[in-house]
Short mmCIF file of C-alpha atoms in Angstrom, two decimals:
data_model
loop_
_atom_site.label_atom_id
_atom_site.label_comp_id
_atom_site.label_asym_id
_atom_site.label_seq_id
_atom_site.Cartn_x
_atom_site.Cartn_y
_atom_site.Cartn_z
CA UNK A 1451 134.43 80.15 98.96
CA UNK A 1452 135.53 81.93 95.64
CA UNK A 1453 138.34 84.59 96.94
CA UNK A 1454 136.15 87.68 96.24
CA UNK A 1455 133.96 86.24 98.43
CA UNK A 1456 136.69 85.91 101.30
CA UNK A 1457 137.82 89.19 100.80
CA UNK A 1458 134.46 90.48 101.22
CA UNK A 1459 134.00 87.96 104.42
CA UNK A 1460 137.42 89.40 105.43
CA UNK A 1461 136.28 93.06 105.27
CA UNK A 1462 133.18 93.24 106.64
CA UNK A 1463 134.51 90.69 109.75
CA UNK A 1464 137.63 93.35 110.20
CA UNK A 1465 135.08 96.42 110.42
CA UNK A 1466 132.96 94.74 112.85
CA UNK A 1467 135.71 94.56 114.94
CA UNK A 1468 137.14 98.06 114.75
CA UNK A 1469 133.47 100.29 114.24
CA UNK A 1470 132.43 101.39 117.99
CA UNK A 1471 129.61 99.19 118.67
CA UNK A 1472 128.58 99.64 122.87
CA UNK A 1473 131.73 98.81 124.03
CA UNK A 1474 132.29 100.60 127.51
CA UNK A 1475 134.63 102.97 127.86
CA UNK A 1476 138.18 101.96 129.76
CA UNK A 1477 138.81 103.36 133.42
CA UNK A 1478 142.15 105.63 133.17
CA UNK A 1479 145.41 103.68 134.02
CA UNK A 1480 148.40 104.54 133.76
CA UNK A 1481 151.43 103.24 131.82
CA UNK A 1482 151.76 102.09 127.55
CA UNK A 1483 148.02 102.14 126.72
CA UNK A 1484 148.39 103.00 123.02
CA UNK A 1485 150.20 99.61 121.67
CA UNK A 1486 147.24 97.48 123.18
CA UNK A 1487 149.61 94.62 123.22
CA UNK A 1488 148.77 90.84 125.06
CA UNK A 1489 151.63 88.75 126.08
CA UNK A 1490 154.22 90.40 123.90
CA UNK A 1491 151.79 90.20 120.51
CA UNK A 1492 150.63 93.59 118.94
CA UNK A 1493 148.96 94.46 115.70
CA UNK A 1494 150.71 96.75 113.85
CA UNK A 1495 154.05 94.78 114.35
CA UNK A 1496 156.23 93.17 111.29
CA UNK A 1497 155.60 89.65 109.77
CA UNK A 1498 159.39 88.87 110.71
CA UNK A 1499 158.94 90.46 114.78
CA UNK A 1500 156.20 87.99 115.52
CA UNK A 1501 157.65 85.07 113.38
CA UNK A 1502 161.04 85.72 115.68
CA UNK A 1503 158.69 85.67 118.60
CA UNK A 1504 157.19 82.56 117.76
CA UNK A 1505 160.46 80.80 117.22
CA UNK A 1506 161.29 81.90 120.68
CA UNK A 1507 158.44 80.81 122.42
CA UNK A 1508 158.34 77.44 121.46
CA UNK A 1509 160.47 76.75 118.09
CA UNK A 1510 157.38 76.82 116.44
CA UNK A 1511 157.08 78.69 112.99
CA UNK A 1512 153.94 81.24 111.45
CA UNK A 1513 152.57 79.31 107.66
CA UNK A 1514 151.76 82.39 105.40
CA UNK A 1515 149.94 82.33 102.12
CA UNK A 1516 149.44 85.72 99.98
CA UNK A 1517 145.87 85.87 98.76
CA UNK A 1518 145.16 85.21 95.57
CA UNK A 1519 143.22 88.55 94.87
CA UNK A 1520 145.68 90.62 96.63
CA UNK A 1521 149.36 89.44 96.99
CA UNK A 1522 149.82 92.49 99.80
CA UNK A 1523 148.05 90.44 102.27
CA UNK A 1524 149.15 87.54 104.09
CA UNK A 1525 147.21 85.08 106.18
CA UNK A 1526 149.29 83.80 108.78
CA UNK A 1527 148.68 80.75 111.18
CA UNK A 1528 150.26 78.83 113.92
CA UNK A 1529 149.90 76.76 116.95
CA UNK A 1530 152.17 78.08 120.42
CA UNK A 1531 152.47 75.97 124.00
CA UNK A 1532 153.25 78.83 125.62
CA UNK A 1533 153.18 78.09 129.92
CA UNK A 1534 152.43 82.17 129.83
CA UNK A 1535 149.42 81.58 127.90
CA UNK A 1536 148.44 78.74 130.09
CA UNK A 1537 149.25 75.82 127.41
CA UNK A 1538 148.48 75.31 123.49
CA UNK A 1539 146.81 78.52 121.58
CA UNK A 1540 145.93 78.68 117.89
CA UNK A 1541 147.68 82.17 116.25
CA UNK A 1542 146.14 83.47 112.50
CA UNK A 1543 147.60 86.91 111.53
CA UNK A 1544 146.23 88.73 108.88
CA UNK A 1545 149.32 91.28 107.53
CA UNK A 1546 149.14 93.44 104.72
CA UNK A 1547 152.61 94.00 103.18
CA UNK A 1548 154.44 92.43 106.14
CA UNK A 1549 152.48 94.29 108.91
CA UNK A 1550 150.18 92.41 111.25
CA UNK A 1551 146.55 93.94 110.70
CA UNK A 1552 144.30 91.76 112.75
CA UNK A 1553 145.79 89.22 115.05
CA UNK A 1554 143.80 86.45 116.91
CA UNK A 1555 145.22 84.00 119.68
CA UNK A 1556 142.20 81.42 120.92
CA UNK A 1557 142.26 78.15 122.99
CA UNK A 1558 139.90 75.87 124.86
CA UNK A 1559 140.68 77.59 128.39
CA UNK A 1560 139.47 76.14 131.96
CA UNK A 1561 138.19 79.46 133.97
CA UNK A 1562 141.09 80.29 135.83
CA UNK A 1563 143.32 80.46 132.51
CA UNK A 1564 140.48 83.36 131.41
CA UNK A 1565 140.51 85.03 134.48
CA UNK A 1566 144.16 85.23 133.92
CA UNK A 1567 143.81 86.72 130.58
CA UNK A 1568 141.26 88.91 131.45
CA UNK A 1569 143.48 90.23 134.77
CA UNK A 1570 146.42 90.96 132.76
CA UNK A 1571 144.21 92.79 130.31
CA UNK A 1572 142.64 95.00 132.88
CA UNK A 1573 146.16 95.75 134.97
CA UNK A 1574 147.54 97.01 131.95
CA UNK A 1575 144.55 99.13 130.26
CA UNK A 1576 141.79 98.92 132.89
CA UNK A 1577 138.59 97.20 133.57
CA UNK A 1578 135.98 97.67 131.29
CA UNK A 1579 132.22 95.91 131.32
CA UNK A 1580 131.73 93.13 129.56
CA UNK A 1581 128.53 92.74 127.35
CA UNK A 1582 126.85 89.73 125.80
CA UNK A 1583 125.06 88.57 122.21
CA UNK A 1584 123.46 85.67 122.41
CA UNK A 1585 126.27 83.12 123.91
CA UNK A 1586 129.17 85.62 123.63
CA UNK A 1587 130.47 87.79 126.16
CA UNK A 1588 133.27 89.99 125.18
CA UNK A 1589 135.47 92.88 126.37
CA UNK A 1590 137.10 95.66 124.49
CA UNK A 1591 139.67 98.19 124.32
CA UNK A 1592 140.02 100.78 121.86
CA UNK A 1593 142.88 103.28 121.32
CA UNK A 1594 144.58 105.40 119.07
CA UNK A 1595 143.20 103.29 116.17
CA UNK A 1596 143.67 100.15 117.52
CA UNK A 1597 141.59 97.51 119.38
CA UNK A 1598 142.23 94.41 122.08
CA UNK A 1599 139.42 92.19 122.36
CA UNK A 1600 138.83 89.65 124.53
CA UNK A 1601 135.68 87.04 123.92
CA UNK A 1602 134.69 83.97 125.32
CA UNK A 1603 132.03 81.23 125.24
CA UNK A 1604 130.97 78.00 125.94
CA UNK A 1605 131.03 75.44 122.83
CA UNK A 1606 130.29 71.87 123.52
CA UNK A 1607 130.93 72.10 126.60
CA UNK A 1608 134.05 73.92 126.58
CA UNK A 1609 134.96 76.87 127.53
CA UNK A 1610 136.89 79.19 123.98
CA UNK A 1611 137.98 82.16 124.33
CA UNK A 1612 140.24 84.81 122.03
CA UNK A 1613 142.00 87.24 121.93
CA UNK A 1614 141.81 89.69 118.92
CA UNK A 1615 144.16 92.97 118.23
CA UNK A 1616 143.30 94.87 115.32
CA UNK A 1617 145.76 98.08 114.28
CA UNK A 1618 142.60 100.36 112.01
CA UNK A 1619 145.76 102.25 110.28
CA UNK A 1620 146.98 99.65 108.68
CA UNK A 1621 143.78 98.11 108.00
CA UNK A 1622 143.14 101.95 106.65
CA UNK A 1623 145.88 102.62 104.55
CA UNK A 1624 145.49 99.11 102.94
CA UNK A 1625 141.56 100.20 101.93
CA UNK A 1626 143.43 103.77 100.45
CA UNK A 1627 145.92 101.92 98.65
CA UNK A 1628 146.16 99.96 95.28
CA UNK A 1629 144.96 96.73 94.68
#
């Protein structure tokens, strides 16, 4: 795919994920709701926090390329074995000048390693429905421009699921700013 054509794909994916679309509205809870963090990650944090983060987890290190079309925006990716995350997870990161925009964490899970995800999700920003297209069912949180999402399906017989935070600001000020 020509990079246009990726940046287009990029853009429409990232407002899919941040435009309001059904998702139900979280019960109150108290504590941090406004970082919409998940196991220490959080959009909206430096290239060099989560690279130090990664390191610590398991030595492993975050590969970044610029784009082509616009050398502001780095695509991140990685692999952690993180016992917290219940094993191996894939990690892209999409930053724009340094600063984590959209961040994704997915793995093949077995159930009780999604209920797990899902339970620390909902103690920390309360339970909200989850809805379904087609083979997809996925949660979401939304606040103060930023959005967790948690999805999941079955694909050949496994069981995928992500994680996605997306900080709107940054994706925002990028869409305001030179390219």
């Amino acid at each position: 795919m020509a990079p246009p054509a990726r940046s287009l794909v990029l853009v429409t994916l990232l407002a899919s994920l941040v435009l309001p679309g059904g998702a139900a509205a979280a019960q109150p809870v108290a504590g941090d709701t406004a970082a919409l963090e998940f196991h220490g990650f959080r959009a909206g944090a430096h290239l060099a926090e989560l690279q130090a983060m990664v390191r610590g987890i398991d030595g492993g290190l975050l590969r970044c390329d610029r784009a082509k079309a616009d050398h502001r925006v780095s695509e991140c990716r990685g692999t952690l074995d993180d016992p917290a995350l219940g094993g191996p997870v894939s990690l892209w990161i999409s930053a724009i000048d340094s600063v984590a925009s959209v961040i994704t964490i997915s793995a093949s899970v077995a159930p009780a390693q999604l209920d797990r995800w899902r339970e620390a999700v909902e103690h920390r920003y309360g339970r909200v429905d989850a809805s379904v297209q087609g083979s997809q069912w996925m949660m979401q949180w939304v606040r103060r421009g930023r959005m967790l999402r948690l999805t999941w399906r079955v694909e050949r017989g496994e069981r995928v699921a992500s994680v996605s935070l997306v900080d709107g600001r940054v994706l925002d000020s990028w869409g305001r700013g030179p390219g």
